[in-house]
Coordinates of C-alpha atoms in Angstrom, one line a residue:
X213 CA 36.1 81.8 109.6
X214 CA 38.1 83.9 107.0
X215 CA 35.4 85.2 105.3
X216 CA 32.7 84.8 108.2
X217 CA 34.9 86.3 110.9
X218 CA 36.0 89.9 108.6
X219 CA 32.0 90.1 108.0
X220 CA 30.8 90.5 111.0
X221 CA 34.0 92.5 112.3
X222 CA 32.9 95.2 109.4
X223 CA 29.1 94.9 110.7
X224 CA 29.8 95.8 114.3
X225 CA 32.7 98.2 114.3
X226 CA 30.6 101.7 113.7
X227 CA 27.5 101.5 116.2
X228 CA 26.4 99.5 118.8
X229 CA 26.4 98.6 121.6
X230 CA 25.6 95.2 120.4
X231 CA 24.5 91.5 122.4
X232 CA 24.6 88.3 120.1
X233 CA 22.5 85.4 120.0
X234 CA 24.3 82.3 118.2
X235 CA 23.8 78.7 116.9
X236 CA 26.0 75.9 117.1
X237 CA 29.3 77.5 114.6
X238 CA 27.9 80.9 115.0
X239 CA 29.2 81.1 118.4
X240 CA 32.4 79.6 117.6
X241 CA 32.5 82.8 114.6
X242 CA 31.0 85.5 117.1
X243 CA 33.8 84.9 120.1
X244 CA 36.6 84.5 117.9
X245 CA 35.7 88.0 115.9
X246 CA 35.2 89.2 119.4
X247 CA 39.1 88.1 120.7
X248 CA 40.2 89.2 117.8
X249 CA 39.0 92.8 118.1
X250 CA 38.4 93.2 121.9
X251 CA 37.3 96.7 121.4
X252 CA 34.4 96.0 119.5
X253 CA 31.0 97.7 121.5
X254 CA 29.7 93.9 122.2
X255 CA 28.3 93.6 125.8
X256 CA 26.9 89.9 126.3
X257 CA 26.8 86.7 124.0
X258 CA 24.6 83.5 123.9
X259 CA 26.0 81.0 122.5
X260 CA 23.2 77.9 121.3
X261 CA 24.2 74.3 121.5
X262 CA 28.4 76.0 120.4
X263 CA 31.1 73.5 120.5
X264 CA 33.2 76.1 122.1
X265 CA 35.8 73.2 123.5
X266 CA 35.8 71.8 119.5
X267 CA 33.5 69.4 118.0
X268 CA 34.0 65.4 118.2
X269 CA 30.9 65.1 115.8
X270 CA 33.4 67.5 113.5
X271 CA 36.3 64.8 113.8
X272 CA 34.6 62.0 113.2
X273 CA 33.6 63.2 110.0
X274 CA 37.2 64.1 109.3
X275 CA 38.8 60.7 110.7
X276 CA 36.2 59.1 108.2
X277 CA 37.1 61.4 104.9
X278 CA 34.4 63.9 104.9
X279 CA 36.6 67.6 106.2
X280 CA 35.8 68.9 103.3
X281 CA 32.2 68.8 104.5
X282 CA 33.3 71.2 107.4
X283 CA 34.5 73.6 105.0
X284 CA 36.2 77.1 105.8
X285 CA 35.6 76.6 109.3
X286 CA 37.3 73.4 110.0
X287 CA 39.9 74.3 112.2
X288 CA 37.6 76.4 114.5
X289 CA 35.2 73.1 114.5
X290 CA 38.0 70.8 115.7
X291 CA 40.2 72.3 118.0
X292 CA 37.5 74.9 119.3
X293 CA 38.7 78.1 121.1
X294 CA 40.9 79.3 124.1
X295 CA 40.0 80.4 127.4
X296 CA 37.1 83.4 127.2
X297 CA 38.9 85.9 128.7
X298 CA 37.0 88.9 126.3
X299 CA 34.9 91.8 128.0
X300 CA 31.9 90.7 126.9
X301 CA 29.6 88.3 129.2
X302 CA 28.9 85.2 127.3
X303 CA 26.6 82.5 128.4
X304 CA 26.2 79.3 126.6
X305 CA 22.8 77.5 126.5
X306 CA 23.5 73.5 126.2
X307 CA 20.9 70.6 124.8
X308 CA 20.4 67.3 126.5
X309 CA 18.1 65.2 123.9
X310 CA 20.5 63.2 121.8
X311 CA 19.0 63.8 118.4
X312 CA 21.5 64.5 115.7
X313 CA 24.2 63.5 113.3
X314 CA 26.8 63.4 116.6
X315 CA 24.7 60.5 117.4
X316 CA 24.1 58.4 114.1
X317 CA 28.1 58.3 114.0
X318 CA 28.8 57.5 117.3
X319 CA 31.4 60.3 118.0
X320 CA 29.4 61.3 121.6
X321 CA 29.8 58.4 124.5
X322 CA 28.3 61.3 126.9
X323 CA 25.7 63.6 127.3
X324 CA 24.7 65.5 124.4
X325 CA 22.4 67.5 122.1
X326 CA 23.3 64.8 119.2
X327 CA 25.3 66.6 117.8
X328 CA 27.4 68.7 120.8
X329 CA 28.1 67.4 124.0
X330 CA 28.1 68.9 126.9
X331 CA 31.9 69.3 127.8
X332 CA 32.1 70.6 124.6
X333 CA 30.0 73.3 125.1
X334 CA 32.5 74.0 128.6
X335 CA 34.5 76.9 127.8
X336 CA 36.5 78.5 131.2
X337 CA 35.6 82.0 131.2
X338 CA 32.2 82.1 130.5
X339 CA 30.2 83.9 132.3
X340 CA 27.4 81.1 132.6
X341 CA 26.5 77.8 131.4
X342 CA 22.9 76.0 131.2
X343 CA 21.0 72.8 130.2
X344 CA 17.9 73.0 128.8
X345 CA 15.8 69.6 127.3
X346 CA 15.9 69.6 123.5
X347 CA 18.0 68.6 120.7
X348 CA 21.0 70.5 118.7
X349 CA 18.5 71.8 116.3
X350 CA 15.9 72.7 118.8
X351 CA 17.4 75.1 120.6
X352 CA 16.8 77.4 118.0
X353 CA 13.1 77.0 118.4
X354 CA 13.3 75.9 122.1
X355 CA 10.7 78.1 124.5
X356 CA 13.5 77.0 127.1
X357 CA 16.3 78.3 125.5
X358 CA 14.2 81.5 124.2
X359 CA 13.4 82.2 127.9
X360 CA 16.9 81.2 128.9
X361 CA 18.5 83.3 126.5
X362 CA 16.1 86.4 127.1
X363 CA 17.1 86.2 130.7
X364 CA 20.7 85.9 130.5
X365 CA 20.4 89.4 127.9
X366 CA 18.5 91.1 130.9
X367 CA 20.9 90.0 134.1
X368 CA 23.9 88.8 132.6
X369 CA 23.3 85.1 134.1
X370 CA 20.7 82.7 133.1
X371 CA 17.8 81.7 135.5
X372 CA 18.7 78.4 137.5
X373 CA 15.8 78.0 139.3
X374 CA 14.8 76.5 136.0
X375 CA 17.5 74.3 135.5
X376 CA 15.9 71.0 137.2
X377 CA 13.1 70.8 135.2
X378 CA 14.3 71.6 131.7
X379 CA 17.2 69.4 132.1

């Protein structure tokens, strides 16, 4: 985060107003830029499949010698962030098909996206949370999550009606 968090500080600090969409670390980047400069013109935030509460997939690839792997964002990956307590709304849209490298090492005993699981993705503070039926990787290319996420920019809350049948 100490190159990715200063970047996109200098990107949002002259116009705006500004909502984010993010995947998986990009959330993790986009909410800690955001707590560390509270003033910045950012009204809402998706976060995608975010290991906001830290990532088990992230220390089980440390416990096992691979950290270096997790790079310059390490520490954000494994001991995730505080409370949300930011202006901006944030809303985080959660997987439940367990496709992904979480999986392959065993690091996730409960629901997940195969990579992230789901009390992972529980920060306190946000302003919503949701499931939708795909993997870590498709939520980026999830109709689900696109509709999800489109919603949540419009009202500020996702659409739960929808919740029983994409979970």
């Amino acid at each position: 985060p100490e190159v990715a968090v200063p970047q996109l500080l200098e990107r949002l600090k002259d116009s705006g107003p500004f909502s984010l969409v993010d995947h998986s670390l990009g959330g993790l980047v986009a909410l800690e830029a955001l707590r560390r400069a509270p003033e910045l013109p950012v009204s809402r935030v998706v976060c995608l499949g975010s290991p906001l509460r830290g990532s088990g997939t992230a220390r089980s690839l440390s416990d096992h010698g691979w950290g270096l792997a997790l790079g310059r964002s390490s520490e954000l990956l494994l001991d995730g962030l505080p409370d949300w307590q930011g202006r901006a709304k944030v809303g985080l849209i959660a997987g439940s098909v367990p496709h992904g490298l979480g999986s392959l090492l065993g690091a996730l005993d409960d629901v997940s996206d195969g990579t992230v699981a789901l009390a992972e993705t529980q920060l306190p503070g946000l302003a919503d949370h949701c499931v939708v039926r795909t993997s870590h990787s498709g939520l980026v290319v999830s109709p689900d999550a696109a509709r999800q996420t489109a919603h949540f920019l419009r009202h500020g809350q996702f659409d739960h009606s929808r919740d029983a049948a994409a979970a």
